[in-house]
């Protein structure tokens, strides 16, 4: 592996993939066991809410890494074409290939278990593939965004990011609060145009971290921001639950933005990373594992759901198994000559 790797970036990438596997394990257990949803204990319910916050960190981390690494570059016509050829073309091909792999694999999954709702399971099988068209779109726009950002001071970009964040996160949150109180039809129509929406904002924040815009704020302030964001996410989910409101924590929730951003900034302030050799392996295969892991989630679900444990314990067992099988499979496929790296999109 390259000697020029940034240790804390590898750490964030490793955390990101582990949290993605974690939320997919937790979601799998709780969704497939949905017939028992009203019988969950308070601990089990709070565990689910905490898990949703932890799991929602992964995608923002990946997006902020993208902004950190790719936006601080200079592009011309030739470099744009090379960037598209190196990144976008491969991503499009890999997305098509893995969609076919999942579609074929789903036909061979046993569906005879009475304890599993396989209508939901089929949705789970493809649940992570929404990320691929989104990141391809971001990559196609990346050279143009980088060139535009190069003409402005980071402070100016930060101001614009704050305004866009208010539009993309704060206003929908206010609308959500009104809706929860039974006040319907309160919405403000706006368009973020070429900003990339909420996902574009995560990418821009990664770029601003690279520029050191937030170094003037103390580490303790970011720790507090991360903690407060975590508590608000958990409490808000619980509040929505006791009110009977159908709320699902997603990336447009403002405190997922603040929490993941605060943690990313904190990670960027680290020096050396403990146990870096292990972290480096987790990071190296992260995208490959992202592509692979759902091949194991669905077959494992009926086995884990049937265990005589509580949902939190089942989710943790499934998470550990997903990590093990996915990384072993990625390492094996990677070593197939002239095929492994391509199918896993590893360079």
Tab-separated table of C-alpha atoms in Angstrom:
chain	number	residue	atom	x	y	z
A	1	UNK	CA	0.000	0.000	0.000
A	2	UNK	CA	1.075	3.600	-0.560
A	3	UNK	CA	3.487	5.118	1.941
A	4	UNK	CA	1.735	8.460	1.498
A	5	UNK	CA	-1.501	7.380	3.153
A	6	UNK	CA	-3.002	9.680	5.762
A	7	UNK	CA	-3.514	7.653	8.926
A	8	UNK	CA	-6.551	9.492	10.238
A	9	UNK	CA	-8.272	9.264	6.840
A	10	UNK	CA	-7.808	5.502	6.931
A	11	UNK	CA	-9.235	5.537	10.458
A	12	UNK	CA	-12.326	7.474	9.349
A	13	UNK	CA	-12.794	5.179	6.355
A	14	UNK	CA	-12.539	2.112	8.613
A	15	UNK	CA	-15.054	3.587	11.062
A	16	UNK	CA	-17.355	4.454	8.171
A	17	UNK	CA	-17.551	0.935	6.784
A	18	UNK	CA	-17.930	-0.609	10.239
A	19	UNK	CA	-20.836	1.716	11.014
A	20	UNK	CA	-22.466	0.929	7.655
A	21	UNK	CA	-22.251	-2.792	8.447
A	22	UNK	CA	-23.547	-2.060	11.931
A	23	UNK	CA	-26.673	-0.209	10.798
A	24	UNK	CA	-27.402	-2.819	8.156
A	25	UNK	CA	-27.125	-5.546	10.780
A	26	UNK	CA	-29.357	-3.630	13.194
A	27	UNK	CA	-31.882	-2.664	10.527
A	28	UNK	CA	-31.969	-6.250	9.315
A	29	UNK	CA	-32.831	-7.643	12.735
A	30	UNK	CA	-35.393	-4.984	13.633
A	31	UNK	CA	-37.118	-4.898	10.241
A	32	UNK	CA	-37.276	-8.659	9.781
A	33	UNK	CA	-38.550	-9.005	13.364
A	34	UNK	CA	-41.112	-6.266	12.751
A	35	UNK	CA	-44.040	-8.515	13.739
A	36	UNK	CA	-42.800	-8.213	17.312
A	37	UNK	CA	-42.251	-4.482	17.138
A	38	UNK	CA	-44.742	-3.629	19.877
A	39	UNK	CA	-43.139	-6.108	22.249
A	40	UNK	CA	-39.669	-4.563	22.316
A	41	UNK	CA	-38.386	-3.608	25.741
A	42	UNK	CA	-37.447	-0.001	26.466
A	43	UNK	CA	-33.774	-0.997	26.377
A	44	UNK	CA	-34.222	-2.654	22.994
A	45	UNK	CA	-35.997	0.396	21.626
A	46	UNK	CA	-33.337	2.832	22.907
A	47	UNK	CA	-30.649	0.516	21.523
A	48	UNK	CA	-32.288	0.836	18.117
A	49	UNK	CA	-32.344	4.633	18.339
A	50	UNK	CA	-28.692	4.772	19.401
A	51	UNK	CA	-27.776	2.354	16.611
A	52	UNK	CA	-29.466	4.532	14.013
A	53	UNK	CA	-27.296	7.491	15.010
A	54	UNK	CA	-24.132	5.378	14.957
A	55	UNK	CA	-25.067	3.842	11.624
A	56	UNK	CA	-25.861	7.163	9.995
A	57	UNK	CA	-22.292	8.367	10.548
A	58	UNK	CA	-20.872	6.098	7.850
A	59	UNK	CA	-22.149	7.725	4.647
A	60	UNK	CA	-21.337	11.300	5.818
A	61	UNK	CA	-17.826	10.099	6.654
A	62	UNK	CA	-17.382	8.636	3.165
A	63	UNK	CA	-18.688	11.834	1.573
A	64	UNK	CA	-16.492	14.109	3.679
A	65	UNK	CA	-13.466	11.977	2.800
A	66	UNK	CA	-14.393	12.468	-0.859
A	67	UNK	CA	-14.475	16.241	-0.432
A	68	UNK	CA	-11.257	16.238	1.573
A	69	UNK	CA	-9.333	14.262	-1.047
A	70	UNK	CA	-10.845	15.325	-4.385
A	71	UNK	CA	-11.959	18.947	-4.173
A	72	UNK	CA	-8.589	20.439	-3.328
A	73	UNK	CA	-7.249	19.806	-6.838
A	74	UNK	CA	-6.766	21.707	-10.067
A	75	UNK	CA	-8.592	20.486	-13.166
A	76	UNK	CA	-8.377	21.334	-16.846
A	77	UNK	CA	-10.001	19.653	-19.852
A	78	UNK	CA	-7.470	16.841	-19.974
A	79	UNK	CA	-7.564	16.209	-16.226
A	80	UNK	CA	-11.350	16.180	-16.232
A	81	UNK	CA	-11.410	13.488	-18.910
A	82	UNK	CA	-8.792	11.463	-17.021
A	83	UNK	CA	-10.742	11.841	-13.776
A	84	UNK	CA	-13.952	10.647	-15.405
A	85	UNK	CA	-12.176	7.760	-17.121
A	86	UNK	CA	-10.414	6.673	-13.929
A	87	UNK	CA	-13.305	7.106	-11.507
A	88	UNK	CA	-16.740	7.505	-13.088
A	89	UNK	CA	-16.477	4.885	-15.828
A	90	UNK	CA	-15.308	2.226	-13.394
A	91	UNK	CA	-18.004	3.099	-10.859
A	92	UNK	CA	-20.751	2.868	-13.465
A	93	UNK	CA	-19.535	-0.533	-14.680
A	94	UNK	CA	-19.140	-1.856	-11.123
A	95	UNK	CA	-22.622	-0.610	-10.187
A	96	UNK	CA	-24.196	-2.448	-13.130
A	97	UNK	CA	-22.225	-5.618	-12.402
A	98	UNK	CA	-23.142	-5.710	-8.724
A	99	UNK	CA	-26.781	-4.956	-9.435
A	100	UNK	CA	-26.827	-8.021	-11.686
A	101	UNK	CA	-24.953	-10.075	-9.070
A	102	UNK	CA	-27.502	-9.156	-6.410
A	103	UNK	CA	-30.458	-9.770	-8.716
A	104	UNK	CA	-29.168	-13.256	-9.573
A	105	UNK	CA	-28.122	-14.055	-6.002
A	106	UNK	CA	-31.548	-13.165	-4.642
A	107	UNK	CA	-33.061	-15.993	-6.701
A	108	UNK	CA	-30.887	-18.543	-4.916
A	109	UNK	CA	-31.645	-17.423	-1.379
A	110	UNK	CA	-33.864	-19.860	0.486
A	111	UNK	CA	-37.225	-18.252	1.290
A	112	UNK	CA	-38.925	-20.993	3.260
A	113	UNK	CA	-38.424	-19.625	6.754
A	114	UNK	CA	-41.634	-18.715	8.563
A	115	UNK	CA	-39.834	-16.304	10.903
A	116	UNK	CA	-38.696	-13.929	8.190
A	117	UNK	CA	-40.661	-11.444	6.122
A	118	UNK	CA	-38.866	-11.887	2.807
A	119	UNK	CA	-40.761	-9.110	1.104
A	120	UNK	CA	-38.854	-6.811	3.420
A	121	UNK	CA	-35.775	-9.007	3.024
A	122	UNK	CA	-35.771	-8.481	-0.724
A	123	UNK	CA	-35.738	-4.746	-0.137
A	124	UNK	CA	-32.867	-5.182	2.303
A	125	UNK	CA	-30.890	-7.082	-0.316
A	126	UNK	CA	-30.588	-3.961	-2.479
A	127	UNK	CA	-30.854	-1.383	0.307
A	128	UNK	CA	-27.279	-0.119	0.023
A	129	UNK	CA	-27.195	0.314	-3.754
A	130	UNK	CA	-28.873	3.752	-3.612
A	131	UNK	CA	-25.427	5.071	-2.698
A	132	UNK	CA	-23.892	4.178	-6.056
A	133	UNK	CA	-25.925	6.456	-8.394
A	134	UNK	CA	-25.579	9.244	-5.844
A	135	UNK	CA	-21.781	9.040	-5.620
A	136	UNK	CA	-21.455	8.649	-9.408
A	137	UNK	CA	-23.391	11.886	-9.833
A	138	UNK	CA	-21.120	13.586	-7.319
A	139	UNK	CA	-18.013	12.322	-9.098
A	140	UNK	CA	-19.254	13.588	-12.454
A	141	UNK	CA	-19.614	17.075	-10.969
A	142	UNK	CA	-16.454	16.994	-8.862
A	143	UNK	CA	-14.033	18.673	-11.328
A	144	UNK	CA	-16.435	21.560	-11.948
A	145	UNK	CA	-17.090	22.084	-8.250
A	146	UNK	CA	-13.358	21.987	-7.493
A	147	UNK	CA	-12.652	24.569	-10.190
A	148	UNK	CA	-15.401	26.834	-8.842
A	149	UNK	CA	-14.173	26.547	-5.253
A	150	UNK	CA	-10.653	27.441	-6.344
A	151	UNK	CA	-11.829	30.991	-7.112
A	152	UNK	CA	-13.056	31.772	-3.611
A	153	UNK	CA	-11.604	31.991	-0.126
A	154	UNK	CA	-12.526	29.129	2.237
A	155	UNK	CA	-14.268	31.645	4.508
A	156	UNK	CA	-16.603	32.659	1.665
A	157	UNK	CA	-17.315	29.016	0.855
A	158	UNK	CA	-18.030	28.394	4.531
A	159	UNK	CA	-20.589	31.212	4.571
A	160	UNK	CA	-22.314	29.797	1.501
A	161	UNK	CA	-22.287	26.319	3.085
A	162	UNK	CA	-24.029	27.680	6.168
A	163	UNK	CA	-26.784	29.207	4.035
A	164	UNK	CA	-27.224	26.035	1.971
A	165	UNK	CA	-27.263	23.949	5.162
A	166	UNK	CA	-30.049	26.087	6.611
A	167	UNK	CA	-32.063	25.518	3.431
A	168	UNK	CA	-31.308	21.803	3.161
A	169	UNK	CA	-31.433	20.818	6.837
A	170	UNK	CA	-32.974	23.461	9.119
A	171	UNK	CA	-36.090	24.379	7.121
A	172	UNK	CA	-37.161	20.744	6.513
A	173	UNK	CA	-36.584	20.119	10.239
A	174	UNK	CA	-38.922	22.969	11.134
A	175	UNK	CA	-41.504	21.561	8.722
A	176	UNK	CA	-41.084	18.185	10.437
A	177	UNK	CA	-41.735	19.724	13.856
A	178	UNK	CA	-44.942	21.350	12.591
A	179	UNK	CA	-46.071	18.070	11.064
A	180	UNK	CA	-45.451	16.195	14.322
A	181	UNK	CA	-47.700	18.683	16.107
A	182	UNK	CA	-50.482	18.048	13.621
A	183	UNK	CA	-49.951	21.252	11.648
A	184	UNK	CA	-50.036	19.989	8.089
A	185	UNK	CA	-49.175	21.634	4.801
A	186	UNK	CA	-46.435	23.880	6.195
A	187	UNK	CA	-43.638	23.683	3.649
A	188	UNK	CA	-41.325	26.083	1.889
A	189	UNK	CA	-40.441	25.274	-1.696
A	190	UNK	CA	-36.853	25.899	-2.681
A	191	UNK	CA	-34.250	24.380	-4.958
A	192	UNK	CA	-30.610	23.821	-4.141
A	193	UNK	CA	-29.818	23.723	-7.842
A	194	UNK	CA	-26.299	22.508	-8.547
A	195	UNK	CA	-25.330	22.160	-4.881
A	196	UNK	CA	-25.721	18.392	-4.738
A	197	UNK	CA	-28.318	18.710	-1.998
A	198	UNK	CA	-27.583	17.371	1.453
A	199	UNK	CA	-24.928	14.989	0.115
A	200	UNK	CA	-23.105	17.835	-1.627
A	201	UNK	CA	-22.974	19.746	1.649
A	202	UNK	CA	-21.239	16.823	3.359
A	203	UNK	CA	-18.650	16.810	0.567
A	204	UNK	CA	-18.065	20.567	0.851
A	205	UNK	CA	-17.576	20.215	4.616
A	206	UNK	CA	-14.802	17.701	3.956
A	207	UNK	CA	-13.137	20.255	1.705
A	208	UNK	CA	-13.427	22.969	4.384
A	209	UNK	CA	-11.849	20.646	6.943
A	210	UNK	CA	-8.959	20.202	4.506
A	211	UNK	CA	-8.602	23.994	4.332
A	212	UNK	CA	-8.434	24.241	8.121
A	213	UNK	CA	-11.440	26.559	8.397
A	214	UNK	CA	-12.511	25.090	11.746
A	215	UNK	CA	-9.128	24.862	13.473
A	216	UNK	CA	-9.850	28.068	15.382
A	217	UNK	CA	-12.485	26.230	17.426
A	218	UNK	CA	-11.355	24.151	20.375
A	219	UNK	CA	-11.484	20.370	20.450
A	220	UNK	CA	-13.789	20.463	23.465
A	221	UNK	CA	-16.364	22.447	21.481
A	222	UNK	CA	-16.469	19.767	18.804
A	223	UNK	CA	-16.714	17.057	21.443
A	224	UNK	CA	-19.668	18.880	22.942
A	225	UNK	CA	-21.263	19.324	19.515
A	226	UNK	CA	-20.912	15.594	18.806
A	227	UNK	CA	-22.373	14.651	22.199
A	228	UNK	CA	-25.307	17.081	21.960
A	229	UNK	CA	-26.061	15.931	18.404
A	230	UNK	CA	-26.086	12.310	19.550
A	231	UNK	CA	-28.424	13.033	22.472
A	232	UNK	CA	-30.831	15.066	20.341
A	233	UNK	CA	-31.019	12.314	17.715
A	234	UNK	CA	-31.808	9.655	20.324
A	235	UNK	CA	-34.284	11.785	22.287
A	236	UNK	CA	-36.029	12.999	19.129
A	237	UNK	CA	-36.522	9.449	17.883
A	238	UNK	CA	-37.938	8.425	21.241
A	239	UNK	CA	-40.246	11.453	21.300
A	240	UNK	CA	-41.515	10.620	17.818
A	241	UNK	CA	-42.066	7.019	18.900
A	242	UNK	CA	-44.140	7.827	21.998
A	243	UNK	CA	-46.238	10.209	19.902
A	244	UNK	CA	-46.842	7.476	17.349
A	245	UNK	CA	-45.227	9.554	14.618
A	246	UNK	CA	-43.570	7.647	11.781
A	247	UNK	CA	-40.086	9.165	11.793
A	248	UNK	CA	-37.002	7.596	10.234
A	249	UNK	CA	-33.600	9.063	10.945
A	250	UNK	CA	-31.831	9.878	7.669
A	251	UNK	CA	-29.000	12.027	6.382
A	252	UNK	CA	-31.058	15.194	5.980
A	253	UNK	CA	-31.659	15.352	9.753
A	254	UNK	CA	-29.659	18.404	10.929
A	255	UNK	CA	-28.118	16.678	13.933
A	256	UNK	CA	-26.732	13.875	11.794
A	257	UNK	CA	-24.952	16.649	9.904
A	258	UNK	CA	-23.588	18.333	13.024
A	259	UNK	CA	-22.699	15.076	14.769
A	260	UNK	CA	-20.878	13.445	11.851
A	261	UNK	CA	-19.114	16.701	10.956
A	262	UNK	CA	-17.921	17.227	14.539
A	263	UNK	CA	-16.554	13.680	14.695
A	264	UNK	CA	-14.841	14.077	11.316
A	265	UNK	CA	-13.156	17.307	12.449
A	266	UNK	CA	-12.062	15.624	15.678
A	267	UNK	CA	-10.552	12.710	13.737
A	268	UNK	CA	-8.678	15.177	11.500
A	269	UNK	CA	-6.869	16.463	14.596
A	270	UNK	CA	-5.404	13.097	15.454
A	271	UNK	CA	-1.737	12.400	14.996
A	272	UNK	CA	-0.750	8.759	14.763
A	273	UNK	CA	-3.413	6.061	14.918
A	274	UNK	CA	-3.084	3.126	17.285
A	275	UNK	CA	-3.070	-0.335	15.744
A	276	UNK	CA	-2.695	1.334	12.368
A	277	UNK	CA	-1.780	-1.845	10.512
A	278	UNK	CA	-5.205	-3.272	11.342
A	279	UNK	CA	-6.945	0.017	10.577
A	280	UNK	CA	-5.149	0.098	7.231
A	281	UNK	CA	-6.556	-3.308	6.289
A	282	UNK	CA	-10.075	-2.268	7.281
A	283	UNK	CA	-9.676	0.869	5.196
A	284	UNK	CA	-8.161	-0.867	2.172
A	285	UNK	CA	-11.113	-3.213	1.704
A	286	UNK	CA	-13.815	-0.764	2.838
A	287	UNK	CA	-15.485	-0.168	-0.528
A	288	UNK	CA	-15.147	-3.822	-1.507
A	289	UNK	CA	-16.870	-4.806	1.723
A	290	UNK	CA	-19.592	-2.244	1.042
A	291	UNK	CA	-20.283	-3.946	-2.291
A	292	UNK	CA	-20.160	-7.472	-0.897
A	293	UNK	CA	-21.736	-7.485	2.539
A	294	UNK	CA	-25.416	-7.732	1.609
A	295	UNK	CA	-24.703	-11.051	-0.072
A	296	UNK	CA	-24.210	-12.388	3.456
A	297	UNK	CA	-26.805	-10.356	5.329
A	298	UNK	CA	-29.904	-11.958	3.864
A	299	UNK	CA	-28.806	-15.616	4.209
A	300	UNK	CA	-27.659	-14.959	7.785
A	301	UNK	CA	-30.824	-13.151	8.882
A	302	UNK	CA	-33.147	-16.171	9.339
A	303	UNK	CA	-30.427	-17.953	11.291
A	304	UNK	CA	-29.779	-15.027	13.621
A	305	UNK	CA	-33.452	-14.076	14.054
A	306	UNK	CA	-34.155	-17.585	15.316
A	307	UNK	CA	-31.589	-17.391	18.117
A	308	UNK	CA	-32.956	-17.186	21.691
A	309	UNK	CA	-31.540	-13.717	22.361
A	310	UNK	CA	-32.834	-10.168	22.505
A	311	UNK	CA	-32.759	-8.029	19.365
A	312	UNK	CA	-29.683	-5.998	20.456
A	313	UNK	CA	-27.669	-9.193	20.989
A	314	UNK	CA	-28.837	-10.612	17.660
A	315	UNK	CA	-27.857	-7.364	15.900
A	316	UNK	CA	-24.366	-7.458	17.411
A	317	UNK	CA	-23.913	-11.108	16.435
A	318	UNK	CA	-25.001	-10.362	12.880
A	319	UNK	CA	-22.671	-7.344	12.733
A	320	UNK	CA	-19.636	-9.423	13.773
A	321	UNK	CA	-20.502	-12.129	11.250
A	322	UNK	CA	-20.959	-9.570	8.465
A	323	UNK	CA	-17.542	-8.097	9.220
A	324	UNK	CA	-15.871	-11.506	9.197
A	325	UNK	CA	-17.477	-12.981	6.079
A	326	UNK	CA	-17.350	-9.748	4.075
A	327	UNK	CA	-13.669	-9.095	4.703
A	328	UNK	CA	-12.703	-12.708	4.070
A	329	UNK	CA	-14.645	-12.689	0.791
A	330	UNK	CA	-13.129	-9.346	-0.236
A	331	UNK	CA	-9.599	-10.584	0.458
A	332	UNK	CA	-10.191	-13.759	-1.556
A	333	UNK	CA	-11.794	-12.005	-4.542
A	334	UNK	CA	-9.080	-9.332	-4.521
A	335	UNK	CA	-6.467	-11.998	-5.199
A	336	UNK	CA	-8.129	-13.305	-8.373
A	337	UNK	CA	-5.748	-12.205	-11.174
A	338	UNK	CA	-7.043	-9.535	-13.598
A	339	UNK	CA	-10.500	-9.718	-12.034
A	340	UNK	CA	-10.461	-9.157	-8.292
A	341	UNK	CA	-9.433	-5.522	-8.252
A	342	UNK	CA	-11.786	-4.659	-11.092
A	343	UNK	CA	-14.936	-6.242	-9.663
A	344	UNK	CA	-14.226	-4.696	-6.257
A	345	UNK	CA	-13.240	-1.305	-7.689
A	346	UNK	CA	-9.863	-1.386	-5.926
A	347	UNK	CA	-6.903	0.513	-7.329
